[in-house]
Amino acid sequence: ILNVEQSPQSLHVQEGDSTNFTCSFPSSNFYALHWYRWETAKSPEALFVMTLNGDEKKKGRISATLNTKEGYSYLYIKGSQPEDSATYLCAFGLTSGTYKYIFGTGTRLKVLA
Amino acid sequence: KAGVTQTPRYLIKTRGQQVTLSCSPISGHRSVSWYQQTPGQGLQFLFEYFSETQRNKGNFPGRFSGRQFSNSRSEMNVSTLELGDSALYLCASSFGRGDEKLFFGSGTQLSVL
């Protein structure tokens, strides 16, 4: 059974703090790794899609790294703001042609003003 | 452009009934995938359709079925509802290449009494 694990499960930080989360996934049959932000009462919104080992993506204060050989990805938020409060999901895409994504249970981030 | 539209937003059914959920993808997207979200669980993959063909399915019983129409709209059907089917059902659309972002709808919240 393929499993994607995210840690921590939840996190409270103060406004201005920097933080990071981890997504662990199987190191075999890797095709893509996605990060999504899911705010309460909204739809999950894609942040990044990464496909290459060593890939790094950046969007404003949020960045992500990928290590496919050891099966992990980090998501970093620099200078957290209250509007960053959301659940952050990662999804592991299996080998090309399967069109199937396995999601982790997410990291719930609360940024306190 | 218009986003992914799911109808209805909320649904209350009783055990033993059946239900049909609808998902209209972003214009031009030919892939629609369906996910189930229950408390404490990550998004569980149900199935994915591309050009009216199911390309992959998750580990759900045969009571869960779906289809896709020529305009890429997709429906999901659950027959003989059980209490455990109460969940948020999300659909996501994409061009279907497998390495791109998924665009999610707002979901249908199904309650089975």
PDB file of C-alpha atoms in Angstrom:
ATOM      1  CA  ILE A   1       0.000   0.000   0.000  1.00  0.00           C
ATOM      2  CA  LEU A   2       1.480   3.321  -1.060  1.00  0.00           C
ATOM      3  CA  ASN A   3       1.473   5.922   1.675  1.00  0.00           C
ATOM      4  CA  VAL A   4       2.170   9.632   1.751  1.00  0.00           C
ATOM      5  CA  GLU A   5       2.917  11.106   5.156  1.00  0.00           C
ATOM      6  CA  GLN A   6       2.961  14.739   6.140  1.00  0.00           C
ATOM      7  CA  SER A   7       4.376  16.268   9.272  1.00  0.00           C
ATOM      8  CA  PRO A   8       3.606  17.961  11.472  1.00  0.00           C
ATOM      9  CA  GLN A   9      -0.132  17.331  11.524  1.00  0.00           C
ATOM     10  CA  SER A  10      -0.785  20.872  12.756  1.00  0.00           C
ATOM     11  CA  LEU A  11       1.232  23.937  13.535  1.00  0.00           C
ATOM     12  CA  HIS A  12       0.664  27.286  15.224  1.00  0.00           C
ATOM     13  CA  VAL A  13       3.164  30.044  14.498  1.00  0.00           C
ATOM     14  CA  GLN A  14       3.348  33.754  15.182  1.00  0.00           C
ATOM     15  CA  GLU A  15       3.024  36.282  12.394  1.00  0.00           C
ATOM     16  CA  GLY A  16       6.453  36.872  10.904  1.00  0.00           C
ATOM     17  CA  ASP A  17       7.825  33.445  11.790  1.00  0.00           C
ATOM     18  CA  SER A  18       9.214  31.212   9.091  1.00  0.00           C
ATOM     19  CA  THR A  19       8.094  27.618   9.033  1.00  0.00           C
ATOM     20  CA  ASN A  20       8.417  24.409   7.046  1.00  0.00           C
ATOM     21  CA  PHE A  21       6.561  21.156   6.582  1.00  0.00           C
ATOM     22  CA  THR A  22       7.577  17.735   5.332  1.00  0.00           C
ATOM     23  CA  CYS A  23       5.993  15.371   2.845  1.00  0.00           C
ATOM     24  CA  SER A  24       7.341  11.799   2.697  1.00  0.00           C
ATOM     25  CA  PHE A  25       6.477   9.554  -0.214  1.00  0.00           C
ATOM     26  CA  PRO A  26       7.601   6.276  -1.800  1.00  0.00           C
ATOM     27  CA  SER A  27      10.915   6.688  -3.606  1.00  0.00           C
ATOM     28  CA  SER A  28       9.929   4.214  -6.326  1.00  0.00           C
ATOM     29  CA  ASN A  29       7.543   4.766  -9.235  1.00  0.00           C
ATOM     30  CA  PHE A  30       7.828   8.530  -8.768  1.00  0.00           C
ATOM     31  CA  TYR A  31       6.352  10.756 -11.434  1.00  0.00           C
ATOM     32  CA  ALA A  32       5.359  14.045  -9.802  1.00  0.00           C
ATOM     33  CA  LEU A  33       4.884  15.713  -6.444  1.00  0.00           C
ATOM     34  CA  HIS A  34       2.204  18.358  -5.931  1.00  0.00           C
ATOM     35  CA  TRP A  35       1.630  20.872  -3.164  1.00  0.00           C
ATOM     36  CA  TYR A  36      -1.820  22.379  -2.580  1.00  0.00           C
ATOM     37  CA  ARG A  37      -3.144  25.004  -0.183  1.00  0.00           C
ATOM     38  CA  TRP A  38      -6.648  24.413   1.132  1.00  0.00           C
ATOM     39  CA  GLU A  39      -8.283  27.297   2.938  1.00  0.00           C
ATOM     40  CA  THR A  40     -11.431  26.767   4.964  1.00  0.00           C
ATOM     41  CA  ALA A  41     -14.606  26.892   2.848  1.00  0.00           C
ATOM     42  CA  LYS A  42     -12.583  27.060  -0.371  1.00  0.00           C
ATOM     43  CA  SER A  43     -11.242  24.578  -2.921  1.00  0.00           C
ATOM     44  CA  PRO A  44      -7.703  23.189  -2.768  1.00  0.00           C
ATOM     45  CA  GLU A  45      -5.444  25.438  -4.833  1.00  0.00           C
ATOM     46  CA  ALA A  46      -2.275  24.227  -6.509  1.00  0.00           C
ATOM     47  CA  LEU A  47       0.991  25.752  -5.324  1.00  0.00           C
ATOM     48  CA  PHE A  48       3.623  23.676  -7.095  1.00  0.00           C
ATOM     49  CA  VAL A  49       4.125  20.644  -9.291  1.00  0.00           C
ATOM     50  CA  MET A  50       7.622  19.166  -9.188  1.00  0.00           C
ATOM     51  CA  THR A  51       8.906  16.344 -11.324  1.00  0.00           C
ATOM     52  CA  LEU A  52      12.709  16.360 -11.155  1.00  0.00           C
ATOM     53  CA  ASN A  53      15.001  15.327  -8.315  1.00  0.00           C
ATOM     54  CA  GLY A  54      16.544  18.445  -6.815  1.00  0.00           C
ATOM     55  CA  ASP A  55      13.756  20.625  -8.176  1.00  0.00           C
ATOM     56  CA  GLU A  56      13.070  23.840  -6.309  1.00  0.00           C
ATOM     57  CA  LYS A  57      10.007  26.025  -6.790  1.00  0.00           C
ATOM     58  CA  LYS A  58       9.231  29.475  -5.407  1.00  0.00           C
ATOM     59  CA  LYS A  59       6.074  31.573  -5.332  1.00  0.00           C
ATOM     60  CA  GLY A  60       6.373  34.744  -3.329  1.00  0.00           C
ATOM     61  CA  ARG A  61       7.184  33.789   0.262  1.00  0.00           C
ATOM     62  CA  ILE A  62       6.520  30.098  -0.328  1.00  0.00           C
ATOM     63  CA  SER A  63       9.081  27.678  -1.714  1.00  0.00           C
ATOM     64  CA  ALA A  64       9.458  23.921  -2.031  1.00  0.00           C
ATOM     65  CA  THR A  65      12.254  21.428  -2.564  1.00  0.00           C
ATOM     66  CA  LEU A  66      12.177  17.868  -3.803  1.00  0.00           C
ATOM     67  CA  ASN A  67      14.343  14.801  -3.151  1.00  0.00           C
ATOM     68  CA  THR A  68      13.020  11.847  -5.129  1.00  0.00           C
ATOM     69  CA  LYS A  69      15.886   9.516  -4.213  1.00  0.00           C
ATOM     70  CA  GLU A  70      15.051   9.623  -0.510  1.00  0.00           C
ATOM     71  CA  GLY A  71      11.358  10.343  -0.987  1.00  0.00           C
ATOM     72  CA  TYR A  72      10.690  13.693   0.637  1.00  0.00           C
ATOM     73  CA  SER A  73       9.704  17.252  -0.144  1.00  0.00           C
ATOM     74  CA  TYR A  74       9.837  20.332   2.045  1.00  0.00           C
ATOM     75  CA  LEU A  75       7.516  23.320   1.863  1.00  0.00           C
ATOM     76  CA  TYR A  76       8.839  26.548   3.353  1.00  0.00           C
ATOM     77  CA  ILE A  77       6.909  29.698   4.246  1.00  0.00           C
ATOM     78  CA  LYS A  78       9.011  32.757   4.999  1.00  0.00           C
ATOM     79  CA  GLY A  79       7.563  35.481   7.217  1.00  0.00           C
ATOM     80  CA  SER A  80       4.192  33.804   7.810  1.00  0.00           C
ATOM     81  CA  GLN A  81       1.094  35.979   7.576  1.00  0.00           C
ATOM     82  CA  PRO A  82      -2.415  35.306   8.922  1.00  0.00           C
ATOM     83  CA  GLU A  83      -3.621  34.762   5.351  1.00  0.00           C
ATOM     84  CA  ASP A  84      -1.239  31.799   5.097  1.00  0.00           C
ATOM     85  CA  SER A  85      -3.473  29.936   7.558  1.00  0.00           C
ATOM     86  CA  ALA A  86      -4.688  26.864   5.687  1.00  0.00           C
ATOM     87  CA  THR A  87      -4.167  23.149   5.310  1.00  0.00           C
ATOM     88  CA  TYR A  88      -1.233  22.297   3.067  1.00  0.00           C
ATOM     89  CA  LEU A  89      -1.550  19.051   1.150  1.00  0.00           C
ATOM     90  CA  CYS A  90       1.024  17.164  -0.811  1.00  0.00           C
ATOM     91  CA  ALA A  91       0.140  14.600  -3.465  1.00  0.00           C
ATOM     92  CA  PHE A  92       2.377  11.907  -4.914  1.00  0.00           C
ATOM     93  CA  GLY A  93       1.871  11.126  -8.583  1.00  0.00           C
ATOM     94  CA  LEU A  94       2.735   7.613  -9.634  1.00  0.00           C
ATOM     95  CA  THR A  95       4.553   6.567 -12.772  1.00  0.00           C
ATOM     96  CA  SER A  96       3.422   8.226 -15.938  1.00  0.00           C
ATOM     97  CA  GLY A  97       0.356   6.607 -17.381  1.00  0.00           C
ATOM     98  CA  THR A  98      -1.404   5.855 -14.120  1.00  0.00           C
ATOM     99  CA  TYR A  99      -2.996   9.315 -13.665  1.00  0.00           C
ATOM    100  CA  LYS A 100      -3.438   8.618  -9.985  1.00  0.00           C
ATOM    101  CA  TYR A 101      -2.425  10.840  -7.085  1.00  0.00           C
ATOM    102  CA  ILE A 102      -2.042   9.791  -3.478  1.00  0.00           C
ATOM    103  CA  PHE A 103      -2.632  12.618  -1.053  1.00  0.00           C
ATOM    104  CA  GLY A 104      -1.240  13.058   2.420  1.00  0.00           C
ATOM    105  CA  THR A 105      -3.540  14.049   5.279  1.00  0.00           C
ATOM    106  CA  GLY A 106      -2.122  17.570   5.287  1.00  0.00           C
ATOM    107  CA  THR A 107      -0.496  20.011   7.673  1.00  0.00           C
ATOM    108  CA  ARG A 108      -2.891  22.504   9.264  1.00  0.00           C
ATOM    109  CA  LEU A 109      -1.167  25.848   9.716  1.00  0.00           C
ATOM    110  CA  LYS A 110      -2.534  28.608  11.925  1.00  0.00           C
ATOM    111  CA  VAL A 111      -0.702  31.922  11.866  1.00  0.00           C
ATOM    112  CA  LEU A 112      -1.437  34.055  14.904  1.00  0.00           C
ATOM    113  CA  ALA A 113      -1.477  37.833  14.483  1.00  0.00           C
TER     114      ALA A 113
ATOM    115  CA  LYS B   1     -12.285  31.546 -17.191  1.00  0.00           C
ATOM    116  CA  ALA B   2     -14.921  29.692 -15.192  1.00  0.00           C
ATOM    117  CA  GLY B   3     -13.629  27.254 -12.602  1.00  0.00           C
ATOM    118  CA  VAL B   4     -14.643  23.697 -11.859  1.00  0.00           C
ATOM    119  CA  THR B   5     -18.310  23.515 -10.913  1.00  0.00           C
ATOM    120  CA  GLN B   6     -19.760  20.839  -8.690  1.00  0.00           C
ATOM    121  CA  THR B   7     -23.433  20.344  -7.984  1.00  0.00           C
ATOM    122  CA  PRO B   8     -25.129  20.089  -5.642  1.00  0.00           C
ATOM    123  CA  ARG B   9     -23.130  21.695  -2.817  1.00  0.00           C
ATOM    124  CA  TYR B  10     -24.973  19.815  -0.094  1.00  0.00           C
ATOM    125  CA  LEU B  11     -26.947  16.625  -0.121  1.00  0.00           C
ATOM    126  CA  ILE B  12     -28.749  14.667   2.580  1.00  0.00           C
ATOM    127  CA  LYS B  13     -29.734  11.086   1.880  1.00  0.00           C
ATOM    128  CA  THR B  14     -30.765   8.058   3.885  1.00  0.00           C
ATOM    129  CA  ARG B  15     -29.146   4.650   3.976  1.00  0.00           C
ATOM    130  CA  GLY B  16     -29.961   2.489   1.007  1.00  0.00           C
ATOM    131  CA  GLN B  17     -30.650   5.364  -1.356  1.00  0.00           C
ATOM    132  CA  GLN B  18     -28.488   6.262  -4.303  1.00  0.00           C
ATOM    133  CA  VAL B  19     -26.988   9.605  -5.244  1.00  0.00           C
ATOM    134  CA  THR B  20     -25.521  11.257  -8.329  1.00  0.00           C
ATOM    135  CA  LEU B  21     -23.012  14.076  -8.135  1.00  0.00           C
ATOM    136  CA  SER B  22     -22.013  16.271 -11.055  1.00  0.00           C
ATOM    137  CA  CYS B  23     -18.759  17.944 -12.026  1.00  0.00           C
ATOM    138  CA  SER B  24     -18.220  20.394 -14.891  1.00  0.00           C
ATOM    139  CA  PRO B  25     -14.520  20.883 -15.632  1.00  0.00           C
ATOM    140  CA  ILE B  26     -12.726  23.982 -16.799  1.00  0.00           C
ATOM    141  CA  SER B  27     -13.290  24.549 -20.494  1.00  0.00           C
ATOM    142  CA  GLY B  28     -10.692  22.635 -22.501  1.00  0.00           C
ATOM    143  CA  HIS B  29      -9.860  20.202 -19.729  1.00  0.00           C
ATOM    144  CA  ARG B  30     -10.510  16.582 -20.690  1.00  0.00           C
ATOM    145  CA  SER B  31      -9.562  14.866 -17.450  1.00  0.00           C
ATOM    146  CA  VAL B  32     -11.801  14.693 -14.409  1.00  0.00           C
ATOM    147  CA  SER B  33     -10.820  12.889 -11.233  1.00  0.00           C
ATOM    148  CA  TRP B  34     -12.894  12.314  -8.113  1.00  0.00           C
ATOM    149  CA  TYR B  35     -11.803  12.245  -4.468  1.00  0.00           C
ATOM    150  CA  GLN B  36     -13.448  11.481  -1.153  1.00  0.00           C
ATOM    151  CA  GLN B  37     -12.504  13.424   1.974  1.00  0.00           C
ATOM    152  CA  THR B  38     -13.519  12.133   5.395  1.00  0.00           C
ATOM    153  CA  PRO B  39     -12.407  13.539   8.775  1.00  0.00           C
ATOM    154  CA  GLY B  40      -8.854  12.470   9.583  1.00  0.00           C
ATOM    155  CA  GLN B  41      -8.260  11.043   6.126  1.00  0.00           C
ATOM    156  CA  GLY B  42      -6.452  12.527   3.194  1.00  0.00           C
ATOM    157  CA  LEU B  43      -8.166  12.894  -0.113  1.00  0.00           C
ATOM    158  CA  GLN B  44      -8.887   9.351  -1.256  1.00  0.00           C
ATOM    159  CA  PHE B  45      -8.746   8.776  -5.007  1.00  0.00           C
ATOM    160  CA  LEU B  46     -11.930   7.338  -6.472  1.00  0.00           C
ATOM    161  CA  PHE B  47     -11.387   7.363 -10.242  1.00  0.00           C
ATOM    162  CA  GLU B  48     -10.173   9.411 -13.170  1.00  0.00           C
ATOM    163  CA  TYR B  49     -11.801   9.880 -16.564  1.00  0.00           C
ATOM    164  CA  PHE B  50     -10.301  11.172 -19.777  1.00  0.00           C
ATOM    165  CA  SER B  51     -12.243  11.543 -23.009  1.00  0.00           C
ATOM    166  CA  GLU B  52     -15.103   9.424 -21.661  1.00  0.00           C
ATOM    167  CA  THR B  53     -12.788   6.570 -20.607  1.00  0.00           C
ATOM    168  CA  GLN B  54     -11.929   5.573 -17.083  1.00  0.00           C
ATOM    169  CA  ARG B  55      -8.137   5.460 -16.934  1.00  0.00           C
ATOM    170  CA  ASN B  56      -7.665   4.548 -13.306  1.00  0.00           C
ATOM    171  CA  LYS B  57      -9.663   3.776 -10.210  1.00  0.00           C
ATOM    172  CA  GLY B  58      -9.012   3.670  -6.492  1.00  0.00           C
ATOM    173  CA  ASN B  59      -9.857   1.040  -3.915  1.00  0.00           C
ATOM    174  CA  PHE B  60     -13.536   1.681  -3.472  1.00  0.00           C
ATOM    175  CA  PRO B  61     -16.392  -0.833  -3.672  1.00  0.00           C
ATOM    176  CA  GLY B  62     -18.385  -1.262  -6.847  1.00  0.00           C
ATOM    177  CA  ARG B  63     -21.173   0.872  -5.354  1.00  0.00           C
ATOM    178  CA  PHE B  64     -19.082   3.840  -6.463  1.00  0.00           C
ATOM    179  CA  SER B  65     -19.194   4.419 -10.176  1.00  0.00           C
ATOM    180  CA  GLY B  66     -18.722   7.259 -12.578  1.00  0.00           C
ATOM    181  CA  ARG B  67     -18.939   8.326 -16.153  1.00  0.00           C
ATOM    182  CA  GLN B  68     -17.851  11.155 -18.387  1.00  0.00           C
ATOM    183  CA  PHE B  69     -19.731  12.720 -21.224  1.00  0.00           C
ATOM    184  CA  SER B  70     -18.503  13.984 -24.573  1.00  0.00           C
ATOM    185  CA  ASN B  71     -18.410  17.567 -23.235  1.00  0.00           C
ATOM    186  CA  SER B  72     -16.062  16.324 -20.436  1.00  0.00           C
ATOM    187  CA  ARG B  73     -18.664  16.786 -17.720  1.00  0.00           C
ATOM    188  CA  SER B  74     -18.549  13.920 -15.273  1.00  0.00           C
ATOM    189  CA  GLU B  75     -20.962  12.303 -12.884  1.00  0.00           C
ATOM    190  CA  MET B  76     -20.304  10.101  -9.906  1.00  0.00           C
ATOM    191  CA  ASN B  77     -22.911   7.701  -8.599  1.00  0.00           C
ATOM    192  CA  VAL B  78     -23.065   5.955  -5.267  1.00  0.00           C
ATOM    193  CA  SER B  79     -25.669   3.253  -4.892  1.00  0.00           C
ATOM    194  CA  THR B  80     -27.018   1.664  -1.718  1.00  0.00           C
ATOM    195  CA  LEU B  81     -25.663   4.422   0.480  1.00  0.00           C
ATOM    196  CA  GLU B  82     -24.058   3.574   3.814  1.00  0.00           C
ATOM    197  CA  LEU B  83     -23.450   5.819   6.803  1.00  0.00           C
ATOM    198  CA  GLY B  84     -19.717   5.665   6.083  1.00  0.00           C
ATOM    199  CA  ASP B  85     -20.257   7.292   2.700  1.00  0.00           C
ATOM    200  CA  SER B  86     -20.858  10.612   4.441  1.00  0.00           C
ATOM    201  CA  ALA B  87     -18.014  12.764   3.196  1.00  0.00           C
ATOM    202  CA  LEU B  88     -16.942  15.697   1.092  1.00  0.00           C
ATOM    203  CA  TYR B  89     -16.610  14.644  -2.531  1.00  0.00           C
ATOM    204  CA  LEU B  90     -14.252  16.726  -4.636  1.00  0.00           C
ATOM    205  CA  CYS B  91     -13.646  16.604  -8.324  1.00  0.00           C
ATOM    206  CA  ALA B  92     -10.625  18.024 -10.095  1.00  0.00           C
ATOM    207  CA  SER B  93      -9.963  18.756 -13.735  1.00  0.00           C
ATOM    208  CA  SER B  94      -6.850  19.059 -15.861  1.00  0.00           C
ATOM    209  CA  PHE B  95      -5.677  18.584 -19.447  1.00  0.00           C
ATOM    210  CA  GLY B  96      -4.852  15.015 -18.494  1.00  0.00           C
ATOM    211  CA  ARG B  97      -1.114  14.859 -19.070  1.00  0.00           C
ATOM    212  CA  GLY B  98      -0.411  13.641 -15.544  1.00  0.00           C
ATOM    213  CA  ASP B  99       2.287  16.157 -14.621  1.00  0.00           C
ATOM    214  CA  GLU B 100       0.178  19.283 -14.288  1.00  0.00           C
ATOM    215  CA  LYS B 101      -1.796  21.042 -11.593  1.00  0.00           C
ATOM    216  CA  LEU B 102      -5.244  19.812 -10.693  1.00  0.00           C
ATOM    217  CA  PHE B 103      -8.032  22.379 -10.462  1.00  0.00           C
ATOM    218  CA  PHE B 104     -10.563  21.487  -7.805  1.00  0.00           C
ATOM    219  CA  GLY B 105     -14.228  22.241  -7.465  1.00  0.00           C
ATOM    220  CA  SER B 106     -15.820  23.366  -4.199  1.00  0.00           C
ATOM    221  CA  GLY B 107     -17.083  19.873  -3.482  1.00  0.00           C
ATOM    222  CA  THR B 108     -20.350  18.208  -2.597  1.00  0.00           C
ATOM    223  CA  GLN B 109     -20.936  17.556   1.084  1.00  0.00           C
ATOM    224  CA  LEU B 110     -22.911  14.329   1.341  1.00  0.00           C
ATOM    225  CA  SER B 111     -24.588  13.346   4.594  1.00  0.00           C
ATOM    226  CA  VAL B 112     -26.094   9.883   4.900  1.00  0.00           C
ATOM    227  CA  LEU B 113     -28.592   9.461   7.729  1.00  0.00           C
TER     228      LEU B 113
END
